[in-house]
Amino acid sequence: MKKTSFLAALWMASALLFANTGLAAPEKLFVGYAGMSADLSHVWITKEAGLFRRYGLDVVPIYFSGGRPLMQALIAGDIQLASTGGITSVRAIVAGADLIIIAGYMNKLTYTFFTSKDITRAEQLKGKAVAISGFGTTSHAVTVLALKKLGLVPVKDVAIIRCSRETGG
């Protein structure tokens, strides 16, 4: 009995000693981001700096032209993580998507209205149009909030138009 136990222990020790102890290659992690702006640059900057690989992650950043196609890819399982505006995520969840928001990295809106030089006051926007990246997007929600804050009625006082070469917004 002692000899059998000794042989079993010897076999186990040699198996462990000669086993491949290298770590398995990391699985690819597809991470979508919607937009080419400073507030969404963390995904591709981290990739370009080699930080994902340094910490054992094989991340493939995938650019999407807007939050809607990004959410569709996430829901379909084509990507594992998404970096996008909170409104896009909340809309998908309210519509029944089985998603979890795991982090929020901005606590203020970082949008700016740009106008022609002849518009210097908010009331001068009446009868004009404001361009957004797409309806149902964060830029749309922010524009509606800003117009209301400025005392203007969205659509009635100021037209909101989608003005983007990107599809999806």
mmCIF file of C-alpha atoms in Angstrom:
data_model
loop_
_atom_site.group_PDB
_atom_site.id
_atom_site.type_symbol
_atom_site.label_atom_id
_atom_site.label_comp_id
_atom_site.label_asym_id
_atom_site.label_seq_id
_atom_site.Cartn_x
_atom_site.Cartn_y
_atom_site.Cartn_z
ATOM 1 C CA MET A 1 0.000 0.000 0.000
ATOM 2 C CA LYS A 2 2.827 2.349 0.890
ATOM 3 C CA LYS A 3 4.590 1.548 -2.393
ATOM 4 C CA THR A 4 1.400 2.313 -4.384
ATOM 5 C CA SER A 5 0.901 5.614 -2.607
ATOM 6 C CA PHE A 6 4.539 6.521 -3.155
ATOM 7 C CA LEU A 7 4.321 5.688 -6.892
ATOM 8 C CA ALA A 8 1.083 7.654 -7.240
ATOM 9 C CA ALA A 9 2.652 10.640 -5.493
ATOM 10 C CA LEU A 10 5.771 10.353 -7.665
ATOM 11 C CA TRP A 11 3.656 10.166 -10.833
ATOM 12 C CA MET A 12 1.579 13.191 -9.747
ATOM 13 C CA ALA A 13 4.695 15.216 -8.886
ATOM 14 C CA SER A 14 6.341 14.438 -12.226
ATOM 15 C CA ALA A 15 3.133 15.244 -14.101
ATOM 16 C CA LEU A 16 2.939 18.622 -12.383
ATOM 17 C CA LEU A 17 6.654 19.243 -12.847
ATOM 18 C CA PHE A 18 6.574 18.662 -16.596
ATOM 19 C CA ALA A 19 3.146 20.154 -17.273
ATOM 20 C CA ASN A 20 2.926 23.310 -19.361
ATOM 21 C CA THR A 21 2.672 26.014 -16.726
ATOM 22 C CA GLY A 22 2.466 28.938 -19.171
ATOM 23 C CA LEU A 23 -0.656 31.035 -19.064
ATOM 24 C CA ALA A 24 -3.127 30.486 -21.852
ATOM 25 C CA ALA A 25 -3.338 33.228 -24.419
ATOM 26 C CA PRO A 26 -6.065 35.671 -23.482
ATOM 27 C CA GLU A 27 -9.341 35.455 -25.339
ATOM 28 C CA LYS A 28 -10.130 38.351 -27.622
ATOM 29 C CA LEU A 29 -12.394 40.893 -25.994
ATOM 30 C CA PHE A 30 -14.307 42.999 -28.496
ATOM 31 C CA VAL A 31 -15.008 46.478 -27.117
ATOM 32 C CA GLY A 32 -17.197 48.865 -29.066
ATOM 33 C CA TYR A 33 -17.066 52.635 -28.835
ATOM 34 C CA ALA A 34 -19.438 55.093 -30.480
ATOM 35 C CA GLY A 35 -17.764 58.207 -31.691
ATOM 36 C CA MET A 36 -14.426 59.817 -32.281
ATOM 37 C CA SER A 37 -14.275 62.313 -29.460
ATOM 38 C CA ALA A 38 -12.046 62.982 -26.487
ATOM 39 C CA ASP A 39 -14.553 61.567 -24.017
ATOM 40 C CA LEU A 40 -14.567 58.222 -25.854
ATOM 41 C CA SER A 41 -10.842 58.080 -26.644
ATOM 42 C CA HIS A 42 -9.860 55.935 -23.656
ATOM 43 C CA VAL A 43 -10.544 52.669 -25.512
ATOM 44 C CA TRP A 44 -8.259 53.226 -28.488
ATOM 45 C CA ILE A 45 -5.625 55.218 -26.573
ATOM 46 C CA THR A 46 -5.259 52.340 -24.093
ATOM 47 C CA LYS A 47 -4.943 49.916 -27.025
ATOM 48 C CA GLU A 48 -2.359 52.067 -28.841
ATOM 49 C CA ALA A 49 -0.324 52.494 -25.642
ATOM 50 C CA GLY A 50 -0.172 48.708 -25.233
ATOM 51 C CA LEU A 51 -1.754 48.824 -21.781
ATOM 52 C CA PHE A 52 -4.359 46.148 -22.443
ATOM 53 C CA ARG A 53 -1.676 43.668 -23.535
ATOM 54 C CA ARG A 54 0.583 44.642 -20.611
ATOM 55 C CA TYR A 55 -2.131 43.469 -18.234
ATOM 56 C CA GLY A 56 -2.896 40.277 -20.129
ATOM 57 C CA LEU A 57 -5.889 41.464 -22.123
ATOM 58 C CA ASP A 58 -6.363 41.020 -25.854
ATOM 59 C CA VAL A 59 -8.765 43.870 -26.570
ATOM 60 C CA VAL A 60 -10.015 44.658 -30.054
ATOM 61 C CA PRO A 61 -11.546 48.159 -30.155
ATOM 62 C CA ILE A 62 -14.340 48.441 -32.712
ATOM 63 C CA TYR A 63 -15.597 51.816 -33.887
ATOM 64 C CA PHE A 64 -19.348 52.277 -34.328
ATOM 65 C CA SER A 65 -20.888 55.292 -36.021
ATOM 66 C CA GLY A 66 -23.397 55.817 -33.236
ATOM 67 C CA GLY A 67 -24.949 54.489 -30.069
ATOM 68 C CA ARG A 68 -27.781 52.628 -31.782
ATOM 69 C CA PRO A 69 -25.616 50.254 -33.872
ATOM 70 C CA LEU A 70 -23.275 49.864 -30.896
ATOM 71 C CA MET A 71 -26.149 48.732 -28.652
ATOM 72 C CA GLN A 72 -27.425 46.387 -31.367
ATOM 73 C CA ALA A 73 -24.001 44.737 -31.553
ATOM 74 C CA LEU A 74 -23.798 44.440 -27.758
ATOM 75 C CA ILE A 75 -27.280 42.922 -27.482
ATOM 76 C CA ALA A 76 -26.509 40.501 -30.333
ATOM 77 C CA GLY A 77 -23.315 39.381 -28.578
ATOM 78 C CA ASP A 78 -20.998 40.610 -31.336
ATOM 79 C CA ILE A 79 -19.082 42.684 -28.766
ATOM 80 C CA GLN A 80 -18.595 42.071 -25.049
ATOM 81 C CA LEU A 81 -18.300 45.665 -23.783
ATOM 82 C CA ALA A 82 -19.529 49.039 -24.998
ATOM 83 C CA SER A 83 -18.312 52.539 -24.249
ATOM 84 C CA THR A 84 -21.053 55.000 -25.069
ATOM 85 C CA GLY A 85 -23.219 57.744 -23.681
ATOM 86 C CA GLY A 86 -25.418 56.858 -20.746
ATOM 87 C CA ILE A 87 -28.629 57.798 -22.527
ATOM 88 C CA THR A 88 -28.048 55.166 -25.204
ATOM 89 C CA SER A 89 -27.540 52.481 -22.573
ATOM 90 C CA VAL A 90 -30.522 53.530 -20.470
ATOM 91 C CA ARG A 91 -32.812 53.604 -23.521
ATOM 92 C CA ALA A 92 -31.778 50.046 -24.421
ATOM 93 C CA ILE A 93 -32.390 48.825 -20.862
ATOM 94 C CA VAL A 94 -35.784 50.556 -20.661
ATOM 95 C CA ALA A 95 -36.686 48.882 -23.969
ATOM 96 C CA GLY A 96 -35.973 45.482 -22.390
ATOM 97 C CA ALA A 97 -32.319 44.792 -23.214
ATOM 98 C CA ASP A 98 -30.597 42.564 -20.663
ATOM 99 C CA LEU A 99 -27.639 44.875 -20.026
ATOM 100 C CA ILE A 100 -25.750 46.120 -17.000
ATOM 101 C CA ILE A 101 -24.032 49.488 -16.696
ATOM 102 C CA ILE A 102 -20.794 48.782 -14.843
ATOM 103 C CA ALA A 103 -19.193 52.215 -14.797
ATOM 104 C CA GLY A 104 -19.743 55.841 -15.572
ATOM 105 C CA TYR A 105 -16.667 57.941 -16.162
ATOM 106 C CA MET A 106 -18.194 61.377 -16.692
ATOM 107 C CA ASN A 107 -20.247 63.365 -14.228
ATOM 108 C CA LYS A 108 -20.969 66.366 -16.429
ATOM 109 C CA LEU A 109 -22.026 67.000 -19.991
ATOM 110 C CA THR A 110 -19.161 68.050 -22.213
ATOM 111 C CA TYR A 111 -21.077 69.564 -25.103
ATOM 112 C CA THR A 112 -20.680 72.969 -26.698
ATOM 113 C CA PHE A 113 -23.002 74.848 -29.047
ATOM 114 C CA PHE A 114 -21.242 76.479 -31.964
ATOM 115 C CA THR A 115 -23.053 79.162 -33.933
ATOM 116 C CA SER A 116 -22.341 81.542 -36.726
ATOM 117 C CA LYS A 117 -20.796 84.804 -35.559
ATOM 118 C CA ASP A 118 -24.062 86.735 -36.022
ATOM 119 C CA ILE A 119 -25.822 84.705 -33.281
ATOM 120 C CA THR A 120 -24.747 86.052 -29.912
ATOM 121 C CA ARG A 121 -27.840 85.433 -27.746
ATOM 122 C CA ALA A 122 -30.065 82.397 -27.251
ATOM 123 C CA GLU A 123 -33.243 84.116 -28.493
ATOM 124 C CA GLN A 124 -31.561 84.606 -31.871
ATOM 125 C CA LEU A 125 -31.822 80.845 -32.387
ATOM 126 C CA LYS A 126 -35.622 81.154 -32.858
ATOM 127 C CA GLY A 127 -36.563 80.096 -36.358
ATOM 128 C CA LYS A 128 -33.163 78.493 -36.898
ATOM 129 C CA ALA A 129 -32.023 74.871 -36.853
ATOM 130 C CA VAL A 130 -29.629 73.054 -34.549
ATOM 131 C CA ALA A 131 -27.755 70.001 -35.846
ATOM 132 C CA ILE A 132 -27.258 66.826 -33.817
ATOM 133 C CA SER A 133 -25.525 63.524 -34.547
ATOM 134 C CA GLY A 134 -28.771 61.534 -34.458
ATOM 135 C CA PHE A 135 -32.186 61.260 -32.865
ATOM 136 C CA GLY A 136 -32.349 59.315 -29.629
ATOM 137 C CA THR A 137 -28.668 59.907 -28.939
ATOM 138 C CA THR A 138 -26.925 61.688 -26.118
ATOM 139 C CA SER A 139 -26.357 64.725 -28.361
ATOM 140 C CA HIS A 140 -30.110 64.851 -29.035
ATOM 141 C CA ALA A 141 -31.011 64.692 -25.334
ATOM 142 C CA VAL A 142 -28.381 67.292 -24.424
ATOM 143 C CA THR A 143 -29.616 69.636 -27.160
ATOM 144 C CA VAL A 144 -33.227 69.376 -25.962
ATOM 145 C CA LEU A 145 -32.133 70.053 -22.373
ATOM 146 C CA ALA A 146 -29.969 73.003 -23.411
ATOM 147 C CA LEU A 147 -32.691 74.605 -25.527
ATOM 148 C CA LYS A 148 -35.168 74.318 -22.662
ATOM 149 C CA LYS A 149 -32.600 75.783 -20.251
ATOM 150 C CA LEU A 150 -32.170 78.703 -22.672
ATOM 151 C CA GLY A 151 -35.942 79.313 -22.615
ATOM 152 C CA LEU A 152 -36.556 77.888 -26.083
ATOM 153 C CA VAL A 153 -39.056 75.207 -27.065
ATOM 154 C CA PRO A 154 -37.334 72.430 -29.045
ATOM 155 C CA VAL A 155 -38.851 71.803 -32.487
ATOM 156 C CA LYS A 156 -41.326 74.714 -32.112
ATOM 157 C CA ASP A 157 -38.772 77.511 -31.637
ATOM 158 C CA VAL A 158 -35.687 75.752 -32.953
ATOM 159 C CA ALA A 159 -35.667 72.910 -35.472
ATOM 160 C CA ILE A 160 -33.513 69.915 -34.593
ATOM 161 C CA ILE A 161 -31.976 68.186 -37.570
ATOM 162 C CA ARG A 162 -29.721 65.182 -37.929
ATOM 163 C CA CYS A 163 -26.556 66.312 -39.631
ATOM 164 C CA SER A 164 -24.039 63.532 -39.768
ATOM 165 C CA ARG A 165 -22.234 61.577 -42.410
ATOM 166 C CA GLU A 166 -22.274 58.690 -39.973
ATOM 167 C CA THR A 167 -25.125 56.229 -39.993
ATOM 168 C CA GLY A 168 -26.850 55.049 -36.921
ATOM 169 C CA GLY A 169 -27.012 57.951 -34.468
#
